[in-house]
Amino acid sequence: MSSKKKGKLIIVSGPSGSGKSTIVRYLLKQKLNLVFSVSACSRSKREYEIDGKDYFFLDVTDFKKKIEANEFLEWEEVYKNSFYGTLKKEVLNKIEMGYNIIFDIDVIGAKSLKKIFDDQALLIYIQAPSINAISKRLNLRNTENSKQIFTRLSKAKYEDKEKSFFDYILVNSDLDEAKKNAIIKVKEFLN
Ligand code: 5GP
């Protein structure tokens, strides 16, 4: 996108319940000069989430205003009436300042960012061992109702078909192992 390449982008994607947020949080705690790209979204805030830290929570009208104003690098209606998007102001200045940015976004968003940033971005797909494992994790974490779980499982099947587009597929059947492999891959890319 710019000739003045500085920071790099680590884009982590994969089905809901694959463990991607856990792995992103783990990577953020390592000394990798990583900052999290806080997305905007129009779904309601979960009890444990903090506005401005986990997401910028907007209503659908305000989200659409930002689309009109061309404030997003990419955005998606990830679930019906739930819009999610990467704000230009979250990313461009930080890269310019030399920060490496880590993203937790869906596969379509990941592909859009790869098209913009090319080899400045590493795309990591987190793969759960099976749909059953995803279903178990979603039921255990108890943040979605059964209809939402069904939607997320259907999306997981679609996402799995897109994984060949990614630079690295990280199988998360053993979390400690997955964390170790993630750190190796990220360090390799950043150096
Ligand atoms: P959740 O509602 O569970 O926080 O997120 C739902 C999905 O939206 C996840 O797959 C998450 O990675 C994705 N997501 C979060 N932020 C963005 C974004 O800015 N853009 C896109 N395309 N997807 C996002």
Short mmCIF file of C-alpha atoms and ligand atoms in Angstrom, two decimals:
data_model
loop_
_atom_site.label_atom_id
_atom_site.label_comp_id
_atom_site.label_asym_id
_atom_site.label_seq_id
_atom_site.Cartn_x
_atom_site.Cartn_y
_atom_site.Cartn_z
CA MET A 1 0.00 0.00 0.00
CA SER A 2 2.80 2.41 0.82
CA SER A 3 6.37 2.62 -0.29
CA LYS A 4 7.40 3.43 3.27
CA LYS A 5 7.07 -0.10 4.68
CA LYS A 6 7.73 -0.15 8.39
CA GLY A 7 5.68 -2.28 10.78
CA LYS A 8 4.37 -5.68 9.73
CA LEU A 9 0.92 -7.26 10.00
CA ILE A 10 0.15 -10.57 11.65
CA ILE A 11 -3.37 -11.53 10.61
CA VAL A 12 -4.89 -14.36 12.61
CA SER A 13 -8.08 -15.92 11.38
CA GLY A 14 -10.08 -19.11 11.65
CA PRO A 15 -13.41 -20.33 12.95
CA SER A 16 -15.04 -19.02 16.07
CA GLY A 17 -14.08 -21.54 18.77
CA SER A 18 -10.77 -22.48 17.11
CA GLY A 19 -8.82 -20.78 19.89
CA LYS A 20 -7.62 -17.87 17.76
CA SER A 21 -8.37 -15.17 20.35
CA THR A 22 -6.43 -17.15 22.99
CA ILE A 23 -3.47 -17.40 20.65
CA VAL A 24 -3.67 -13.71 19.72
CA ARG A 25 -3.73 -12.74 23.42
CA TYR A 26 -0.75 -15.01 24.07
CA LEU A 27 1.26 -13.47 21.23
CA LEU A 28 0.47 -9.98 22.51
CA LYS A 29 2.08 -10.84 25.84
CA GLN A 30 5.39 -11.81 24.20
CA LYS A 31 8.07 -9.21 23.57
CA LEU A 32 7.38 -8.93 19.88
CA ASN A 33 6.54 -5.23 19.61
CA LEU A 34 2.96 -6.21 18.69
CA VAL A 35 -0.12 -4.06 19.13
CA PHE A 36 -3.67 -5.26 18.67
CA SER A 37 -5.83 -3.84 15.90
CA VAL A 38 -9.07 -2.91 17.64
CA SER A 39 -11.87 -3.46 15.15
CA ALA A 40 -15.17 -1.65 15.04
CA CYS A 41 -18.24 -3.85 15.35
CA SER A 42 -21.99 -3.52 15.60
CA ARG A 43 -22.81 -6.54 17.76
CA SER A 44 -23.61 -5.97 21.42
CA LYS A 45 -20.81 -5.87 23.93
CA ARG A 46 -20.29 -8.98 26.04
CA GLU A 47 -20.11 -8.43 29.79
CA TYR A 48 -16.35 -8.97 30.04
CA GLU A 49 -15.46 -6.81 27.02
CA ILE A 50 -14.16 -3.25 27.16
CA ASP A 51 -15.17 -0.65 24.58
CA GLY A 52 -12.05 0.66 22.84
CA LYS A 53 -9.93 -2.28 23.96
CA ASP A 54 -11.71 -5.36 22.57
CA TYR A 55 -13.75 -3.52 19.95
CA PHE A 56 -15.11 -0.09 19.23
CA PHE A 57 -18.79 -0.89 19.71
CA LEU A 58 -21.02 1.07 17.34
CA ASP A 59 -24.65 0.81 16.40
CA VAL A 60 -25.44 -0.27 12.83
CA THR A 61 -26.23 3.32 11.76
CA ASP A 62 -22.89 4.68 12.96
CA PHE A 63 -21.06 1.72 11.45
CA LYS A 64 -22.70 2.43 8.08
CA LYS A 65 -21.74 6.11 8.35
CA LYS A 66 -18.11 5.07 8.69
CA ILE A 67 -18.45 2.85 5.61
CA GLU A 68 -19.82 5.85 3.70
CA ALA A 69 -16.97 8.02 4.97
CA ASN A 70 -14.45 5.43 3.69
CA GLU A 71 -12.95 4.96 7.15
CA PHE A 72 -12.38 1.20 6.81
CA LEU A 73 -9.53 -0.74 5.24
CA GLU A 74 -11.96 -3.66 5.09
CA TRP A 75 -15.34 -4.46 6.59
CA GLU A 76 -17.74 -7.40 6.52
CA GLU A 77 -21.25 -8.22 7.64
CA VAL A 78 -19.83 -11.28 9.39
CA TYR A 79 -23.23 -12.35 10.76
CA LYS A 80 -26.64 -10.91 9.85
CA ASN A 81 -26.67 -7.28 11.04
CA SER A 82 -23.33 -7.75 12.79
CA PHE A 83 -20.81 -5.63 10.96
CA TYR A 84 -17.09 -5.82 11.71
CA GLY A 85 -14.32 -3.73 10.21
CA THR A 86 -10.71 -2.62 10.39
CA LEU A 87 -10.40 1.14 10.77
CA LYS A 88 -7.72 2.86 8.71
CA LYS A 89 -6.86 5.07 11.67
CA GLU A 90 -6.17 1.99 13.82
CA VAL A 91 -3.60 0.62 11.41
CA LEU A 92 -1.92 3.02 9.01
CA ASN A 93 -0.32 5.42 11.49
CA LYS A 94 0.89 2.58 13.68
CA ILE A 95 2.58 0.76 10.80
CA GLU A 96 4.16 4.03 9.78
CA MET A 97 5.49 4.40 13.34
CA GLY A 98 7.05 0.94 13.10
CA TYR A 99 4.63 -1.06 15.24
CA ASN A 100 3.79 -4.60 14.22
CA ILE A 101 0.05 -5.09 14.30
CA ILE A 102 -1.83 -8.26 15.12
CA PHE A 103 -5.40 -8.83 13.91
CA ASP A 104 -8.17 -11.22 14.91
CA ILE A 105 -10.48 -11.06 11.91
CA ASP A 106 -12.54 -13.37 9.72
CA VAL A 107 -11.15 -15.11 6.63
CA ILE A 108 -12.69 -12.69 4.14
CA GLY A 109 -11.21 -9.71 5.99
CA ALA A 110 -7.86 -11.52 6.15
CA LYS A 111 -7.87 -12.02 2.39
CA SER A 112 -8.76 -8.36 1.80
CA LEU A 113 -5.86 -7.17 3.95
CA LYS A 114 -3.45 -9.57 2.23
CA LYS A 115 -4.44 -8.03 -1.11
CA ILE A 116 -3.57 -4.59 0.24
CA PHE A 117 -0.40 -5.39 2.18
CA ASP A 118 0.94 -8.44 0.33
CA ASP A 119 4.24 -9.68 1.82
CA GLN A 120 4.08 -7.09 4.60
CA ALA A 121 1.36 -9.34 6.08
CA LEU A 122 1.52 -12.89 7.45
CA LEU A 123 -1.80 -14.76 7.31
CA ILE A 124 -2.18 -17.43 9.99
CA TYR A 125 -5.18 -19.76 9.92
CA ILE A 126 -6.02 -21.40 13.24
CA GLN A 127 -7.51 -24.81 12.66
CA ALA A 128 -9.39 -26.68 15.37
CA PRO A 129 -8.98 -30.46 15.20
CA SER A 130 -12.62 -30.97 14.12
CA ILE A 131 -16.06 -29.38 13.88
CA ASN A 132 -16.96 -31.39 16.98
CA ALA A 133 -14.13 -29.77 18.91
CA ILE A 134 -15.34 -26.32 17.82
CA SER A 135 -18.89 -27.17 18.86
CA LYS A 136 -17.66 -28.32 22.28
CA ARG A 137 -15.61 -25.13 22.82
CA LEU A 138 -18.48 -22.86 21.78
CA ASN A 139 -20.85 -24.66 24.14
CA LEU A 140 -18.34 -24.49 26.98
CA ARG A 141 -17.56 -20.79 26.68
CA ASN A 142 -21.27 -20.00 26.88
CA THR A 143 -21.20 -16.61 25.11
CA GLU A 144 -23.57 -17.58 22.27
CA ASN A 145 -27.06 -19.04 22.26
CA SER A 146 -27.76 -22.26 20.33
CA LYS A 147 -28.88 -20.40 17.18
CA GLN A 148 -25.67 -18.35 17.19
CA ILE A 149 -23.62 -21.51 17.73
CA PHE A 150 -25.32 -23.10 14.73
CA THR A 151 -24.48 -20.04 12.58
CA ARG A 152 -20.86 -20.10 13.75
CA LEU A 153 -20.53 -23.81 12.96
CA SER A 154 -21.91 -23.28 9.45
CA LYS A 155 -19.43 -20.45 8.94
CA ALA A 156 -16.60 -22.69 10.22
CA LYS A 157 -17.28 -25.14 7.38
CA TYR A 158 -17.04 -22.32 4.84
CA GLU A 159 -13.88 -20.90 6.45
CA ASP A 160 -12.17 -24.28 6.32
CA LYS A 161 -12.49 -24.24 2.52
CA GLU A 162 -10.60 -20.95 2.37
CA LYS A 163 -7.60 -21.98 4.44
CA SER A 164 -5.33 -22.80 1.48
CA PHE A 165 -5.10 -19.04 0.86
CA PHE A 166 -3.22 -18.60 4.15
CA ASP A 167 0.57 -18.44 4.59
CA TYR A 168 0.50 -20.77 7.59
CA ILE A 169 -2.06 -23.22 8.96
CA LEU A 170 -1.69 -23.71 12.70
CA VAL A 171 -3.49 -26.76 14.02
CA ASN A 172 -4.74 -26.17 17.54
CA SER A 173 -5.29 -29.62 18.98
CA ASP A 174 -2.86 -28.99 21.84
CA LEU A 175 -2.91 -25.35 22.98
CA ASP A 176 0.65 -25.28 24.39
CA GLU A 177 2.01 -26.77 21.20
CA ALA A 178 0.00 -24.32 19.10
CA LYS A 179 1.31 -21.36 21.14
CA LYS A 180 4.90 -22.56 20.69
CA ASN A 181 4.49 -22.95 16.94
CA ALA A 182 2.77 -19.57 16.66
CA ILE A 183 5.64 -17.80 18.34
CA ILE A 184 8.24 -19.52 16.15
CA LYS A 185 6.38 -18.56 12.99
CA VAL A 186 5.78 -14.95 14.05
CA LYS A 187 9.40 -14.42 15.13
CA GLU A 188 10.61 -15.87 11.83
CA PHE A 189 8.36 -13.46 9.92
CA LEU A 190 9.26 -10.40 11.94
CA ASN A 191 13.00 -10.91 11.72
P1 5GP B 1 -16.82 -12.18 17.73
O1 5GP B 1 -18.23 -11.70 17.61
O2 5GP B 1 -16.74 -13.62 18.17
O3 5GP B 1 -15.94 -11.27 18.53
O4 5GP B 1 -16.19 -12.15 16.25
C1 5GP B 1 -16.86 -12.72 15.18
C2 5GP B 1 -15.94 -12.82 14.00
O5 5GP B 1 -15.65 -11.53 13.46
C3 5GP B 1 -14.60 -13.45 14.33
O6 5GP B 1 -14.29 -14.38 13.29
C4 5GP B 1 -13.65 -12.29 14.31
O7 5GP B 1 -12.34 -12.69 14.00
C5 5GP B 1 -14.26 -11.46 13.19
N1 5GP B 1 -13.80 -10.06 13.19
C6 5GP B 1 -13.45 -9.30 14.24
N2 5GP B 1 -13.05 -8.08 13.84
C7 5GP B 1 -13.12 -8.08 12.49
C8 5GP B 1 -12.81 -7.10 11.47
O8 5GP B 1 -12.38 -5.97 11.74
N3 5GP B 1 -13.02 -7.47 10.20
C9 5GP B 1 -13.49 -8.69 9.84
N4 5GP B 1 -13.63 -8.95 8.55
N5 5GP B 1 -13.79 -9.64 10.75
C10 5GP B 1 -13.61 -9.34 12.06
#
